[in-house]
mmCIF file of C-alpha atoms in Angstrom:
data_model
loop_
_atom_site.group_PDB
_atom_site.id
_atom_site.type_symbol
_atom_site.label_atom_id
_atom_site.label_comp_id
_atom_site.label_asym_id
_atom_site.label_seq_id
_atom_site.Cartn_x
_atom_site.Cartn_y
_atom_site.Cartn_z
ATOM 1 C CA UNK J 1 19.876 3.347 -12.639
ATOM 2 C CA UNK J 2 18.442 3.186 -9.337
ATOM 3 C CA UNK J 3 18.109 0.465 -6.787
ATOM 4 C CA UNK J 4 14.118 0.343 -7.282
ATOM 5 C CA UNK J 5 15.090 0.509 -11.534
ATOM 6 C CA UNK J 6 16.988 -2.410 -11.199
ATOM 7 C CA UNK J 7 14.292 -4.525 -9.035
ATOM 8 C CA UNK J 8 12.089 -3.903 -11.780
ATOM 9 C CA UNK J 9 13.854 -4.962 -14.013
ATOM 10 C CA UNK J 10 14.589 -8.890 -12.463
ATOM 11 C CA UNK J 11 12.677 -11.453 -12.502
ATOM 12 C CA UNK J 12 11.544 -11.413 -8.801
ATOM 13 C CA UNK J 13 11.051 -15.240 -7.727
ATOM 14 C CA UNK J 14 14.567 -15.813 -9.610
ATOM 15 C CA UNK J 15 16.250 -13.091 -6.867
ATOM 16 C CA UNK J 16 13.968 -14.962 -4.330
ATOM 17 C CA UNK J 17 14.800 -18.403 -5.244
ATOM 18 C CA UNK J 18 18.028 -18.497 -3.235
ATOM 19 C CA UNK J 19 16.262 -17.889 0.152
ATOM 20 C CA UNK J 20 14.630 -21.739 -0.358
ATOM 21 C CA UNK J 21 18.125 -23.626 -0.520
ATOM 22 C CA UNK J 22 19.287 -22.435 3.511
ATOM 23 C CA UNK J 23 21.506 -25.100 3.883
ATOM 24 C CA UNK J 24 23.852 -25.088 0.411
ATOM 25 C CA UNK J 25 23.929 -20.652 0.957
ATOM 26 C CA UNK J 26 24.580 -20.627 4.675
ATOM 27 C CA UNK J 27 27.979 -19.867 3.959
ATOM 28 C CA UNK J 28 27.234 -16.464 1.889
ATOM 29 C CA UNK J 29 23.542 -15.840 3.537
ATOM 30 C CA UNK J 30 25.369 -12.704 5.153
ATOM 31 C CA UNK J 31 26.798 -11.492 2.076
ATOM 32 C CA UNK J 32 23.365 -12.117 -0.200
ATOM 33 C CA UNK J 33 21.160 -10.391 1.965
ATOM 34 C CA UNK J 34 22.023 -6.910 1.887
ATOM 35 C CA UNK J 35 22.094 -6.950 -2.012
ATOM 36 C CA UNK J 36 19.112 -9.136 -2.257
ATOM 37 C CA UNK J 37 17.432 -5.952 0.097
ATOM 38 C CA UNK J 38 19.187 -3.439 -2.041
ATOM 39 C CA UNK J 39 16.966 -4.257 -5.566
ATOM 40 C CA UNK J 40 14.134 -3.525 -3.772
ATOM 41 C CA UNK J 41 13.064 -6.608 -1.801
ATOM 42 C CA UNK J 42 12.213 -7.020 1.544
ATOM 43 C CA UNK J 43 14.762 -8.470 4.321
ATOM 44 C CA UNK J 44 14.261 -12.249 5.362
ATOM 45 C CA UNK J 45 14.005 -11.678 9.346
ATOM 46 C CA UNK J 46 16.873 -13.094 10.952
ATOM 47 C CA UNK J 47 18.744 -14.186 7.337
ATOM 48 C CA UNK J 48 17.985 -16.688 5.106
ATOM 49 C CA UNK J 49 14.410 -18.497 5.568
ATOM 50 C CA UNK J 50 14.446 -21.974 6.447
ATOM 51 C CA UNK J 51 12.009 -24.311 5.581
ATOM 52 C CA UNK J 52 9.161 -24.279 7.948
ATOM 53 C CA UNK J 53 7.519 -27.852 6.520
ATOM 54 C CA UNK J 54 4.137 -26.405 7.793
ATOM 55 C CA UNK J 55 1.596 -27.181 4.661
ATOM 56 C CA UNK J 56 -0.146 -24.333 2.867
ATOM 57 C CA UNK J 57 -3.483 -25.083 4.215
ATOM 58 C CA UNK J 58 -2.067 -25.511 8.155
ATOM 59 C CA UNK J 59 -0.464 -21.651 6.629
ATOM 60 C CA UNK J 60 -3.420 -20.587 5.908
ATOM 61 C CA UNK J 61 -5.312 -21.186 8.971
ATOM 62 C CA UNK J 62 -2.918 -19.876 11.282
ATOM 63 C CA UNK J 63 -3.264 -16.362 8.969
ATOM 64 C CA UNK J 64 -6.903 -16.610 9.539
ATOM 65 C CA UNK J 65 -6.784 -16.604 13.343
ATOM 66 C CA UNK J 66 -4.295 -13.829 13.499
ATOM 67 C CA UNK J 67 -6.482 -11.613 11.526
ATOM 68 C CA UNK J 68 -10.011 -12.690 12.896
ATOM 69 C CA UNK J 69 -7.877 -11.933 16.328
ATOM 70 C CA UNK J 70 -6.239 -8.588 15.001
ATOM 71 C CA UNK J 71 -2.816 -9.464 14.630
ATOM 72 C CA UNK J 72 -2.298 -8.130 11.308
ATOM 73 C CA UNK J 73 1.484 -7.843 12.135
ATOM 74 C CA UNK J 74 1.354 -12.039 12.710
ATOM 75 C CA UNK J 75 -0.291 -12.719 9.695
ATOM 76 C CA UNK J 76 1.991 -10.860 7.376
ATOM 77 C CA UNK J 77 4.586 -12.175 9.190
ATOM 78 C CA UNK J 78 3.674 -15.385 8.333
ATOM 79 C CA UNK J 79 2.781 -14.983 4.762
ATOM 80 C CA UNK J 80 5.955 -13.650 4.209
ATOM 81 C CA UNK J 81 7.753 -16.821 5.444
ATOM 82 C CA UNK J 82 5.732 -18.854 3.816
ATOM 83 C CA UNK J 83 6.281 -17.176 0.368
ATOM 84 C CA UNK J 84 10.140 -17.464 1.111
ATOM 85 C CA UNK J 85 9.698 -21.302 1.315
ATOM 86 C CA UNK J 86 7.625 -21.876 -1.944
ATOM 87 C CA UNK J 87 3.760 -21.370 -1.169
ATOM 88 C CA UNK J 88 2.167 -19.720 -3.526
ATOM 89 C CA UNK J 89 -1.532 -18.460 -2.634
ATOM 90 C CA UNK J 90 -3.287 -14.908 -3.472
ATOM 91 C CA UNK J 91 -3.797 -13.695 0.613
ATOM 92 C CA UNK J 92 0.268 -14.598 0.959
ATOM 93 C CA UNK J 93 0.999 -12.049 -1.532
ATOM 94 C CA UNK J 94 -1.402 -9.472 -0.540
ATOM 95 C CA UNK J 95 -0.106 -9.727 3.019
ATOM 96 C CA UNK J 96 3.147 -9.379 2.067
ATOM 97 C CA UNK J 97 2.626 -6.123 -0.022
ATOM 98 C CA UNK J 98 0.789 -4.313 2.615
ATOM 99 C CA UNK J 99 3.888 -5.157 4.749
ATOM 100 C CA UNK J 100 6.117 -4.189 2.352
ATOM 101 C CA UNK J 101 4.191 -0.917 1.436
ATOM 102 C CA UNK J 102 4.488 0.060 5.396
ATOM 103 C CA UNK J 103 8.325 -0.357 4.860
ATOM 104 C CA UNK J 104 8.376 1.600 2.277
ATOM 105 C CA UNK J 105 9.456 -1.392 -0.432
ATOM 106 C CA UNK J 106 7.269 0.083 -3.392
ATOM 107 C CA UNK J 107 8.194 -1.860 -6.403
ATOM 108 C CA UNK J 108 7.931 -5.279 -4.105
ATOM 109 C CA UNK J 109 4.358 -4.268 -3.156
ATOM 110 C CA UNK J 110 3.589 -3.492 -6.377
ATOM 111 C CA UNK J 111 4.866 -7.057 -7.749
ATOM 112 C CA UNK J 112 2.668 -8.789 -5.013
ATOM 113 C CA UNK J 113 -0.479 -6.800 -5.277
ATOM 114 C CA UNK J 114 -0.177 -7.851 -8.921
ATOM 115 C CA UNK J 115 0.636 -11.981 -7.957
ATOM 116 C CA UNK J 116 -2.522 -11.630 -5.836
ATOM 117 C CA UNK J 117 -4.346 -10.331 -8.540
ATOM 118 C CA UNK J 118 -2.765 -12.641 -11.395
ATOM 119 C CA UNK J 119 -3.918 -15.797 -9.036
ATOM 120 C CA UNK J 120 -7.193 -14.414 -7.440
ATOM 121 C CA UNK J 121 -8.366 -12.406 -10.147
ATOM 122 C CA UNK J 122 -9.652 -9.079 -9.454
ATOM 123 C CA UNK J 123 -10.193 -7.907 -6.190
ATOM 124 C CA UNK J 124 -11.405 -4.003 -5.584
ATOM 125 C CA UNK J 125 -9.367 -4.054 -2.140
ATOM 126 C CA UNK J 126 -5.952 -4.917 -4.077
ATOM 127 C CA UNK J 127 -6.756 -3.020 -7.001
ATOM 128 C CA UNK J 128 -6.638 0.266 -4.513
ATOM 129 C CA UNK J 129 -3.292 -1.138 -2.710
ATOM 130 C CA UNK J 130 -1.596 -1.911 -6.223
ATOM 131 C CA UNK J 131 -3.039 1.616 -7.105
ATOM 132 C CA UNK J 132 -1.650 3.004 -3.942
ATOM 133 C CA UNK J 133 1.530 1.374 -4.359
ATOM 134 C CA UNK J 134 2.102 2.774 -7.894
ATOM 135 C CA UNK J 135 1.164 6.205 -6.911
ATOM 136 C CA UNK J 136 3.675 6.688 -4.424
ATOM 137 C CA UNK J 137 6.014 5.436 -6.444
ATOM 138 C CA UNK J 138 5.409 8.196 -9.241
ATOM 139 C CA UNK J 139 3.023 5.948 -11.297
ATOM 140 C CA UNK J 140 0.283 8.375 -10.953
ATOM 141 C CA UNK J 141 -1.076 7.834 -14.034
ATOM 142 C CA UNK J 142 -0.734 3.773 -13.647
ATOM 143 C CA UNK J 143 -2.094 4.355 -10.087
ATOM 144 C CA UNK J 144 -4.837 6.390 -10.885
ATOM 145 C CA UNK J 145 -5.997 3.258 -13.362
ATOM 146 C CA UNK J 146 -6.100 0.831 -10.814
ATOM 147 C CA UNK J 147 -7.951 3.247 -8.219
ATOM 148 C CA UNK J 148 -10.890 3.606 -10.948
ATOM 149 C CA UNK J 149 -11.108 -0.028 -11.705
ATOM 150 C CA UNK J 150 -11.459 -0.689 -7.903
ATOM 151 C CA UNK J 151 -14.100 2.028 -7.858
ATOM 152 C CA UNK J 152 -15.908 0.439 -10.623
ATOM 153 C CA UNK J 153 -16.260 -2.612 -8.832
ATOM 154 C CA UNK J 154 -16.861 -1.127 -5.310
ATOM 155 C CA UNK J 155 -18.363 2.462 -5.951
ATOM 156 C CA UNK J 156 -19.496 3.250 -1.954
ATOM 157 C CA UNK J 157 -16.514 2.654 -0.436
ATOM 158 C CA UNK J 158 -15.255 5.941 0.573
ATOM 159 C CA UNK J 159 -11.115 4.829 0.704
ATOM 160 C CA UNK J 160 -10.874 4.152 -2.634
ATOM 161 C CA UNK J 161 -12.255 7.821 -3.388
ATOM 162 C CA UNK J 162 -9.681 9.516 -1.262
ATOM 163 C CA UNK J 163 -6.853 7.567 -2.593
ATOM 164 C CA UNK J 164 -8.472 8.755 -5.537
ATOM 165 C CA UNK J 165 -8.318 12.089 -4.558
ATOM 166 C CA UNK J 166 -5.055 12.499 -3.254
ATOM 167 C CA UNK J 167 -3.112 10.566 -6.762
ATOM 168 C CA UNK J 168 -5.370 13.772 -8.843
ATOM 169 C CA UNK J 169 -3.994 16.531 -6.250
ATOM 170 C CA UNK J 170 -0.201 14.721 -6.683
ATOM 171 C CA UNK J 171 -0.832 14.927 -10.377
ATOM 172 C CA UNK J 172 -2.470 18.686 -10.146
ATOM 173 C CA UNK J 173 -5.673 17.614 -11.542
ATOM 174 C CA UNK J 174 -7.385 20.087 -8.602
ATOM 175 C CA UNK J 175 -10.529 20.574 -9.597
ATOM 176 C CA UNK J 176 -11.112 16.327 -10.426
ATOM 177 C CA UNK J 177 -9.539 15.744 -6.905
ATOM 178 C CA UNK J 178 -11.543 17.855 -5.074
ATOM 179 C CA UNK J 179 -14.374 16.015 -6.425
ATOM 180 C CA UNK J 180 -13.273 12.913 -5.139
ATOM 181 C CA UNK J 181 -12.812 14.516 -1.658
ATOM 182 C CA UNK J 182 -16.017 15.161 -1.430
ATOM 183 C CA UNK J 183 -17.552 12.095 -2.753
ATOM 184 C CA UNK J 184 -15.385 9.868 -0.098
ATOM 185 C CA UNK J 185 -16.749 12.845 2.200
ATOM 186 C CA UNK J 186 -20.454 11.982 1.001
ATOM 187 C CA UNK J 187 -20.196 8.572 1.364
ATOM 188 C CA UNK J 188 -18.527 8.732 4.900
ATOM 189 C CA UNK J 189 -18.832 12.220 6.749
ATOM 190 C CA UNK J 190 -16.377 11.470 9.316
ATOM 191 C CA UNK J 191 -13.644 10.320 7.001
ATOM 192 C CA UNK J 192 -11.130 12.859 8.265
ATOM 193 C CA UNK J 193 -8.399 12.366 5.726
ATOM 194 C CA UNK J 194 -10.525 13.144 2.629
ATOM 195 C CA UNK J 195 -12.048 16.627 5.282
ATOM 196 C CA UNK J 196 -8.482 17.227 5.985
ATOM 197 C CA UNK J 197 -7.220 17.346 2.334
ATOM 198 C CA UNK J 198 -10.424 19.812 1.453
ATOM 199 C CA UNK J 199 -9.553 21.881 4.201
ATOM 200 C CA UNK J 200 -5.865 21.744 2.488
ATOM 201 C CA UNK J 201 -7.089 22.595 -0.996
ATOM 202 C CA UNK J 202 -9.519 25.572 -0.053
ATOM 203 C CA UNK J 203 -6.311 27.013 1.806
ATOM 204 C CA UNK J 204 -4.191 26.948 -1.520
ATOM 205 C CA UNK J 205 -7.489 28.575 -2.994
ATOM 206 C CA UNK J 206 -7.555 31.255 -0.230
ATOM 207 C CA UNK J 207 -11.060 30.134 0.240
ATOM 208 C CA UNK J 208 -10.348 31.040 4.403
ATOM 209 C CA UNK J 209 -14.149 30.827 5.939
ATOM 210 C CA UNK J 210 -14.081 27.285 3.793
ATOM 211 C CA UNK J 211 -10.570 25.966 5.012
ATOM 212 C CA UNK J 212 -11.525 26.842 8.445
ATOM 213 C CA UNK J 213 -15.358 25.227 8.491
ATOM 214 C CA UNK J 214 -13.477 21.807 6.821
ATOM 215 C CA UNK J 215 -10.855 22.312 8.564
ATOM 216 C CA UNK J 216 -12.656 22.097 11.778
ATOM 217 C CA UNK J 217 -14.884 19.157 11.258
ATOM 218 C CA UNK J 218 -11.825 17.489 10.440
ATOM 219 C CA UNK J 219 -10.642 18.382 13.819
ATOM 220 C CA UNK J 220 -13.606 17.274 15.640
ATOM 221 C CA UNK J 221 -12.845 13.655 13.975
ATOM 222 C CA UNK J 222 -9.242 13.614 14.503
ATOM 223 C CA UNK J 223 -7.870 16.239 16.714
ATOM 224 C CA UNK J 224 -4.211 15.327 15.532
ATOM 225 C CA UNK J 225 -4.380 15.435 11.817
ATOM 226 C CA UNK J 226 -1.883 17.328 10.451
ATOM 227 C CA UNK J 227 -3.134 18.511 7.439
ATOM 228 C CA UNK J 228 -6.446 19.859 8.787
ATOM 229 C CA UNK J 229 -4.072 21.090 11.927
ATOM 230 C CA UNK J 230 -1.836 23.406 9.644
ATOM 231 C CA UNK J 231 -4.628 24.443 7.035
ATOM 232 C CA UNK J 232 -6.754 26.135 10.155
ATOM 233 C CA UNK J 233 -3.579 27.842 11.161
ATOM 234 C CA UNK J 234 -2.910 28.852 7.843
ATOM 235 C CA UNK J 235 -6.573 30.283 7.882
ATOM 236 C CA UNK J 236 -6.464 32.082 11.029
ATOM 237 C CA UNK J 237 -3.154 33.731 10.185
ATOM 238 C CA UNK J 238 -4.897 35.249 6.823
#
């Protein structure tokens, strides 16, 4: 089995547990690590966490400034120390799965999308993530689940219908994705993603006059998105 296999398979506070107890497992910190990172979890900066002593509410605050001050990178930083010394709160483990999404730690952003849910209840902007999450780690179908439940509960926010989108294309559904495309395109005409990924599909469709018109508003938005970038080319070479 795989690295990411096994990680599903453990019990992930048990492989975490040993990160609280610095002091006994200084001696084989080194050694744990690497493994520890290998079934799928993210690495403690600098080694083992210590214990920071700082309470979950004085935690909690300093996440707040960082994001009402836009240092997302701060605040995850934080939550993900203070998960590694025993606080348990939803916004800890939603933090911690967006940063462990950006490193490309699926399966660990999938198990704390689904903490924050299982101790916040539901929440349309983790539903998406945990969808997210599951998608690119070939759970469309599991993905594509969590998506439409975070629709249901927010059904104008055009993200959540290009995410939407782009799990149908990966699972060839077309026809279903295109529709979301253009409903995330509806709701929010200068979402260049979802124009970008129209553009894409009417260029495996050989619909050229339509890649290029998409393609081009999609342009206009974001002059450096790839997708729309090679689907005009594409056009103008047929």
């Amino acid at each position: 089995p795989s690295a990411s296999q096994i990680g599903r398979g453990l019990n992930r506070e048990g492989v975490a547990q040993w990160r609280r107890y610095t002091a006994e497992l200084a001696p084989v910190a080194r050694i744990a690590e690497p493994w520890v990172q290998r079934f799928g979890y993210p690495p403690t900066p600098g080694g083992a966490a210590s214990g920071t002593g700082a309470s979950l509410s004085r935690v909690l605050d300093e996440i707040g400034r960082d994001l009402q001050g836009g240092r997302l990178a701060g605040a995850m930083k934080r939550a993900q120390d203070a998960l590694a010394v025993g606080h348990v709160h939803p916004l800890l483990h939603r933090l911690r799965g967006v940063l462990a999404q950006q490193e490309g730690w699926l399966e660990t952003a999938i198990a704390d999308f689904e903490a924050a849910l299982s101790l916040g209840g539901e929440d349309a902007a983790v539903l998406n993530a945990l969808g997210l999450a599951m998608a690119r780690a070939d759970r469309l179908a599991e993905g594509l689940q969590k998506i439409d439940r975070a629709i249901a509960l927010q059904p104008n926010f055009a993200a959540f219908h290009y995410n939407r989108g782009w799990t149908l294309e990966a699972m060839g559904e077309l026809r279903p994705a295109r529709e979301a495309y253009e409903r995330a395109v509806a709701l929010d005409p200068r979402n260049a993603q979802a124009l970008g990924a129209l553009a894409n599909l009417s260029a495996r469709a050989g619909d050229w006059e339509g890649t290029q018109v998409t393609a081009t508003r999609a342009l206009a938005v974001d002059a450096g998105l790839p997708a729309a970038g090679v689907a005009l080319a594409r056009a103008q070479l047929a």
